Coordinates of C-alpha atoms and ligand atoms in Angstrom, one line a residue:
X237 CA -53.3 15.6 138.9
X238 CA -51.1 12.4 138.6
X239 CA -47.4 12.3 139.1
X240 CA -44.9 13.1 136.3
X241 CA -44.1 9.8 134.5
X242 CA -40.6 8.5 135.4
X243 CA -39.9 8.1 131.7
X244 CA -39.4 11.8 131.3
X245 CA -36.6 11.8 133.8
X246 CA -35.1 8.7 132.1
X247 CA -35.2 10.5 128.8
X248 CA -33.3 13.4 130.1
X249 CA -30.6 11.2 131.7
X250 CA -30.4 9.1 128.5
X251 CA -29.9 12.2 126.4
X252 CA -27.2 13.7 128.6
X253 CA -25.3 10.4 128.8
X254 CA -25.7 9.8 125.0
X255 CA -24.5 13.2 124.0
X256 CA -21.5 13.0 126.4
X257 CA -20.5 9.6 125.0
X258 CA -21.0 10.7 121.4
X259 CA -18.6 13.6 121.9
X260 CA -15.8 11.2 122.6
X261 CA -16.3 9.0 119.6
X262 CA -13.6 9.0 116.9
X263 CA -14.3 6.0 114.7
X264 CA -17.0 4.6 112.6
X265 CA -17.5 1.4 114.5
X266 CA -18.2 2.8 118.0
X267 CA -20.5 5.3 116.2
X268 CA -22.6 2.5 114.9
X269 CA -22.7 0.9 118.4
X270 CA -23.7 4.2 119.9
X271 CA -26.6 4.4 117.4
X272 CA -27.8 0.9 118.3
X273 CA -27.6 1.8 122.0
X274 CA -29.3 5.2 122.0
X275 CA -31.5 5.1 118.9
X276 CA -32.1 1.4 118.4
X277 CA -35.2 -0.6 119.1
X278 CA -34.5 -1.1 122.9
X279 CA -33.2 2.4 123.5
X280 CA -34.8 4.6 126.1
X281 CA -36.2 6.9 123.4
X282 CA -37.8 4.1 121.5
X283 CA -39.3 2.5 124.6
X284 CA -40.6 6.0 125.6
X285 CA -42.6 5.9 122.3
X286 CA -44.0 2.5 123.0
X287 CA -44.8 3.4 126.6
X288 CA -47.2 6.3 125.5
X289 CA -50.2 4.0 125.6
X290 CA -49.5 3.1 129.2
X291 CA -49.1 6.7 130.4
X292 CA -52.0 8.6 132.0
X293 CA -53.9 10.5 129.4
X294 CA -52.8 13.8 130.8
X295 CA -49.1 13.1 130.1
X296 CA -49.3 11.3 126.9
X297 CA -48.8 14.3 124.7
X298 CA -45.9 15.5 126.8
X299 CA -44.1 12.1 126.7
X300 CA -44.6 12.0 123.0
X301 CA -43.3 15.5 122.6
X302 CA -40.2 15.0 124.8
X303 CA -39.4 11.7 123.2
X304 CA -39.5 13.3 119.8
X305 CA -37.3 16.2 120.9
X306 CA -34.8 13.8 122.4
X307 CA -34.8 11.6 119.3
X308 CA -34.3 14.6 117.0
X309 CA -31.5 16.0 119.3
X310 CA -29.7 12.6 119.2
X311 CA -30.2 12.2 115.5
X312 CA -28.8 15.7 114.8
X313 CA -25.9 15.1 117.1
X314 CA -25.2 11.8 115.4
X315 CA -25.2 13.3 112.0
X316 CA -22.8 16.0 113.1
X317 CA -20.5 13.5 114.8
X318 CA -20.6 11.2 111.8
X319 CA -19.4 14.1 109.6
X320 CA -16.5 14.8 111.9
X321 CA -15.5 11.1 112.1
X322 CA -15.6 10.7 108.3
X323 CA -13.6 13.8 107.9
X324 CA -11.0 12.8 110.5
X325 CA -10.7 9.3 108.8
X326 CA -10.0 11.0 105.5
X327 CA -7.4 13.3 106.9
X328 CA -5.7 10.4 108.6
X329 CA -5.7 8.5 105.4
X330 CA -4.2 11.4 103.5
X331 CA -1.4 11.8 106.0
X332 CA -0.7 8.1 106.4
X333 CA -0.6 7.4 102.7
X334 CA 1.1 10.6 101.7
X335 CA 3.6 10.2 98.9
X336 CA 7.0 11.4 100.1
X337 CA 8.4 12.8 96.9
X338 CA 11.7 13.4 98.6
X339 CA 12.4 9.6 99.0
X340 CA 15.0 8.2 96.7
X341 CA 13.4 6.3 93.8
X342 CA 13.3 2.5 93.6
X343 CA 15.7 1.1 91.1
X344 CA 13.7 -1.0 88.6
X345 CA 15.2 -4.4 87.9
X346 CA 16.5 -4.4 84.4
X347 CA 18.2 -7.1 82.4
X348 CA 21.7 -6.6 80.9
X349 CA 23.5 -7.9 77.9
X350 CA 25.1 -11.3 78.3
X351 CA 28.9 -11.3 78.6
X352 CA 29.1 -13.2 75.4
X353 CA 26.9 -10.7 73.6
X354 CA 29.3 -8.0 74.9
X355 CA 32.5 -9.7 73.7
X356 CA 31.0 -10.6 70.4
X357 CA 30.0 -7.0 69.8
X358 CA 33.5 -5.9 70.6
X359 CA 34.9 -8.5 68.1
X360 CA 32.4 -7.5 65.5
X361 CA 33.2 -3.8 65.8
X362 CA 37.0 -4.4 65.6
X363 CA 36.6 -6.5 62.4
X364 CA 34.1 -4.0 61.0
X365 CA 36.8 -1.3 61.3
X366 CA 38.9 -3.5 59.1
X367 CA 36.2 -4.0 56.5
X368 CA 34.9 -7.4 57.6
X369 CA 31.2 -8.2 57.4
X370 CA 29.3 -10.4 59.8
X371 CA 28.0 -13.5 58.0
X372 CA 25.5 -15.7 59.7
X373 CA 25.6 -19.4 59.0
X374 CA 23.7 -22.4 60.2
X375 CA 24.0 -24.3 63.4
X376 CA 22.7 -27.6 61.9
X377 CA 25.1 -28.5 59.1
X378 CA 25.6 -31.3 56.7
X379 CA 28.5 -33.7 57.4
X380 CA 29.7 -32.6 54.0
X381 CA 30.1 -28.9 54.9
X382 CA 31.3 -29.6 58.4
X383 CA 34.0 -32.1 57.3
X384 CA 34.3 -33.2 53.7
X385 CA 34.5 -29.9 52.0
X386 CA 36.9 -28.7 54.6
X387 CA 39.3 -31.4 53.6
X388 CA 38.4 -33.7 56.4
X389 CA 37.3 -37.0 54.7
X390 CA 35.5 -39.7 56.6
X391 CA 37.9 -41.8 58.8
X392 CA 40.4 -39.0 58.8
X393 CA 42.0 -39.0 62.2
X394 CA 41.5 -35.2 62.5
X395 CA 37.7 -35.9 62.9
X396 CA 38.5 -37.1 66.4
X397 CA 39.1 -33.5 67.3
X398 CA 35.6 -32.6 66.3
X399 CA 33.5 -35.4 67.8
X400 CA 29.9 -34.2 67.5
X401 CA 26.2 -34.7 67.9
X402 CA 24.4 -36.4 65.0
X403 CA 20.7 -36.0 64.4
X404 CA 18.4 -38.8 63.2
X405 CA 18.8 -37.9 59.6
X406 CA 22.1 -39.4 58.3
X407 CA 24.7 -37.0 57.3
X408 CA 23.4 -34.1 59.4
X409 CA 25.3 -32.8 62.4
X410 CA 25.3 -29.9 64.8
X411 CA 28.3 -28.0 63.6
X412 CA 31.4 -28.6 65.5
X413 CA 33.0 -25.4 64.4
X414 CA 32.1 -22.3 62.4
X415 CA 34.5 -23.3 59.6
X416 CA 31.7 -24.9 57.4
X417 CA 30.4 -21.3 57.0
X418 CA 33.6 -20.6 55.0
X419 CA 32.3 -22.9 52.3
X420 CA 28.9 -21.3 52.4
X421 CA 30.2 -17.7 52.1
X422 CA 32.6 -18.7 49.3
X423 CA 29.9 -20.4 47.3
X424 CA 27.7 -17.4 47.6
X425 CA 30.4 -14.9 46.8
X426 CA 32.7 -16.5 44.3
X427 CA 34.6 -15.1 42.4
X428 CA 34.3 -11.8 44.4
X429 CA 36.8 -11.0 47.2
X430 CA 35.6 -11.8 50.7
X431 CA 36.2 -10.3 54.1
X432 CA 33.8 -11.9 56.5
X433 CA 33.6 -13.0 60.1
X434 CA 31.2 -15.9 61.0
X435 CA 30.1 -16.0 64.6
X436 CA 27.9 -18.6 66.2
X437 CA 27.3 -21.5 68.5
X438 CA 29.2 -24.7 68.0
X439 CA 28.5 -28.1 69.5
X440 CA 30.9 -30.9 70.5
X441 CA 30.6 -34.2 72.3
X442 CA 33.1 -33.2 75.0
X443 CA 34.2 -34.2 78.5
X444 CA 32.8 -31.1 80.3
X445 CA 35.4 -29.3 82.4
X446 CA 36.3 -25.8 83.4
X447 CA 37.9 -25.3 80.0
X448 CA 35.4 -27.2 77.8
X449 CA 31.6 -27.1 77.3
X450 CA 29.5 -29.0 74.8
X451 CA 28.2 -25.7 73.5
X452 CA 30.2 -22.6 72.9
X453 CA 30.7 -19.7 70.5
X454 CA 33.3 -19.4 67.8
X455 CA 34.1 -16.5 65.5
X456 CA 35.5 -17.6 62.1
X457 CA 37.5 -15.1 60.1
X458 CA 37.8 -15.5 56.3
X459 CA 39.5 -13.3 53.7
X460 CA 39.7 -14.4 50.1
X461 CA 41.0 -12.5 47.1
X462 CA 44.0 -12.1 44.8
X463 CA 47.5 -12.0 46.3
X464 CA 46.4 -12.5 50.0
X465 CA 49.4 -13.6 51.9
X466 CA 50.5 -15.0 55.3
X467 CA 51.7 -11.5 56.0
X468 CA 48.2 -10.1 55.5
X469 CA 46.9 -12.7 57.9
X470 CA 49.5 -11.8 60.5
X471 CA 48.9 -8.1 60.1
X472 CA 45.1 -8.4 60.3
X473 CA 45.1 -10.7 63.4
X474 CA 47.8 -8.6 65.1
X475 CA 45.6 -5.5 64.5
X476 CA 42.6 -7.3 66.0
X477 CA 44.5 -8.5 69.1
X478 CA 45.9 -5.1 69.8
X479 CA 42.6 -3.5 69.6
X480 CA 41.0 -6.2 71.8
X481 CA 43.7 -6.4 74.5
X482 CA 46.0 -3.5 74.4
X483 CA 48.0 -1.5 71.8
X484 CA 51.4 -2.9 72.5
X485 CA 50.7 -6.6 73.4
X486 CA 53.2 -9.0 71.7
X487 CA 51.9 -11.9 69.7
X488 CA 53.5 -15.0 68.2
X489 CA 52.5 -17.6 65.7
X490 CA 53.3 -21.2 66.4
X491 CA 53.2 -23.9 63.7
X492 CA 50.1 -26.1 64.0
X493 CA 47.9 -28.3 61.9
X494 CA 44.4 -28.0 60.5
X495 CA 43.2 -29.9 57.5
X496 CA 41.6 -26.8 56.0
X497 CA 44.6 -24.5 56.1
X498 CA 48.2 -24.9 54.8
X499 CA 50.3 -23.7 56.5
X500 CA 48.5 -23.6 59.8
X501 CA 49.3 -21.8 62.9
X502 CA 48.2 -21.0 66.4
X503 CA 48.3 -17.4 67.6
X504 CA 49.4 -16.6 71.1
X505 CA 49.3 -13.3 72.9
X506 CA 51.7 -12.3 75.6
X507 CA 50.0 -12.9 78.9
X508 CA 48.6 -9.5 79.9
X509 CA 48.3 -10.5 83.5
X510 CA 52.0 -11.0 84.1
X511 CA 53.3 -9.2 81.0
X512 CA 55.0 -12.5 79.9
X513 CA 56.7 -13.3 83.1
X514 CA 54.6 -16.4 83.8
X515 CA 51.6 -16.6 86.2
X516 CA 48.7 -18.9 87.0
X517 CA 46.6 -17.5 84.1
X518 CA 49.2 -18.4 81.5
X519 CA 50.2 -21.5 83.5
X520 CA 53.8 -20.1 83.7
X521 CA 54.4 -19.9 80.0
X522 CA 54.0 -16.2 79.6
X523 CA 51.7 -16.8 76.5
X524 CA 48.0 -17.2 76.0
X525 CA 46.6 -19.2 73.1
X526 CA 43.8 -17.3 71.4
X527 CA 43.1 -18.7 68.0
X528 CA 43.9 -21.1 65.2
X529 CA 44.6 -19.7 61.8
X530 CA 46.3 -20.4 58.4
X531 CA 46.3 -20.0 54.7
X532 CA 43.1 -21.5 53.2
X533 CA 44.0 -24.9 51.7
X534 CA 43.8 -25.0 47.9
X535 CA 41.3 -27.9 48.1
X536 CA 39.0 -25.8 50.3
X537 CA 39.2 -22.8 48.0
X538 CA 38.3 -25.1 45.1
X539 CA 35.4 -26.5 47.1
X540 CA 34.2 -22.9 47.7
X541 CA 34.4 -22.1 43.9
X542 CA 37.6 -20.2 43.8
X543 CA 40.5 -21.2 41.5
X544 CA 43.5 -21.7 43.8
X545 CA 45.8 -20.8 41.0
X546 CA 44.3 -17.3 41.0
X547 CA 42.9 -16.7 44.4
X548 CA 44.3 -17.2 47.9
X549 CA 43.0 -16.4 51.4
X550 CA 43.5 -16.7 55.1
X551 CA 41.2 -18.0 57.8
X552 CA 41.2 -18.0 61.6
X553 CA 38.9 -19.4 64.3
X554 CA 38.6 -18.2 67.9
X555 CA 36.5 -18.9 70.9
X556 CA 34.9 -15.8 72.4
X557 CA 34.2 -17.6 75.7
X558 CA 37.9 -18.2 76.1
X559 CA 38.6 -14.6 75.2
X560 CA 36.1 -13.4 77.8
X561 CA 37.8 -15.7 80.3
X562 CA 41.1 -14.0 79.6
X563 CA 39.7 -10.5 79.6
X564 CA 37.8 -10.9 82.9
X565 CA 39.9 -13.6 84.5
X566 CA 36.9 -16.0 84.7
X567 CA 38.1 -19.4 85.8
X568 CA 35.3 -21.6 84.6
X569 CA 33.8 -21.7 81.1
X570 CA 30.6 -23.3 82.5
X571 CA 29.6 -19.9 84.1
X572 CA 28.6 -18.5 80.7
X573 CA 25.7 -20.8 80.0
X574 CA 24.9 -21.8 83.6
X575 CA 22.3 -19.0 83.9
X576 CA 23.4 -17.9 87.3
X577 CA 22.3 -14.3 87.8
X578 CA 25.1 -13.6 90.3
X579 CA 27.6 -14.2 87.5
X580 CA 25.7 -12.5 84.7
X581 CA 25.0 -9.3 86.8
X582 CA 28.7 -8.5 86.9
X583 CA 28.9 -7.5 83.3
Ligands
DAH261 N1 37.8 -24.7 63.2 C1 38.9 -24.8 64.2 C2 38.4 -25.4 65.5 O1 37.3 -25.5 65.7 C3 39.4 -23.5 64.4 C4 40.2 -22.9 63.3 C5 41.5 -23.1 63.1 C6 39.5 -22.2 62.3 C7 42.2 -22.6 62.0 C8 40.2 -21.7 61.2 C9 41.5 -21.9 61.1 O2 39.5 -21.0 60.2 O3 42.2 -21.4 60.0 O4 39.2 -25.8 66.2

């Protein structure tokens, strides 16, 4: 009888070693390496199979049988280990990626309303309480509406106050003020009474500074009817200012000049920062200028289709950017349209 083939001992050692190592494996990658090492082409088990032909006849069946047992044992152990590794990986994933429902939520980034939208809405609601409707008028105007029909003929020196942008088409301008809307409302409504406010962007060829921009909003106020007086104007504008700033702010009217009103005035409010004592906001005067106003000029009423012998009216024009600047102590008008989120987020 020949000696037991050495491969049988080798198989036993390989099996022990392989099983011991397998028991330590925690991850998919070393598992694959293990498989290559102990069940791959050059593993002891596989070489045992290919060695069968060289074994003595007597031991061939035994070598084959043992190699098979070892192979099956290793495959079974691998399968079991693979199940454990996959399960462990899943458990780890679940704990690592667990949603902690007790964490505070993340604030979504939301936009806000522009400070000008906010102040315009305040102005609209105050005038709405007094029965005024918002009337939209056009940004691109005819020279005729912007100037002529408002009693500002060509070459009138008052035009210097409203230097503007012209477009290619002669006689068409970007409106310099919302006043041309007065003519449009009147022509639409005559001879009915009017209580309207006309908001919108205006454009001027200006030296840009902390007080002036080439683009800004205005809100025009217009009331037309029978027996409308300077007193009505004063009462309405005072009512507006008190709702906007505070209930007992003082106001004053200073004589002024506008070609489309007669008489014309400028309305000031008592500086609410220093209560009229004089400070940097009111430049020491104790007063803040907030709008131009006056009794609609008979020529303008006529241009709007109202008989100035029968009808009268008052008008006013204010700059909402300036009003925002006063309300929030903003020192530079250019912030409004500069698109800087750090400024805009504050409202
Ligand atoms: N349109 C004038 C301007 O842009 C403002 C203004 C003043 C409007 C007096 C009026 C008014 O309606 O009566 O400076």
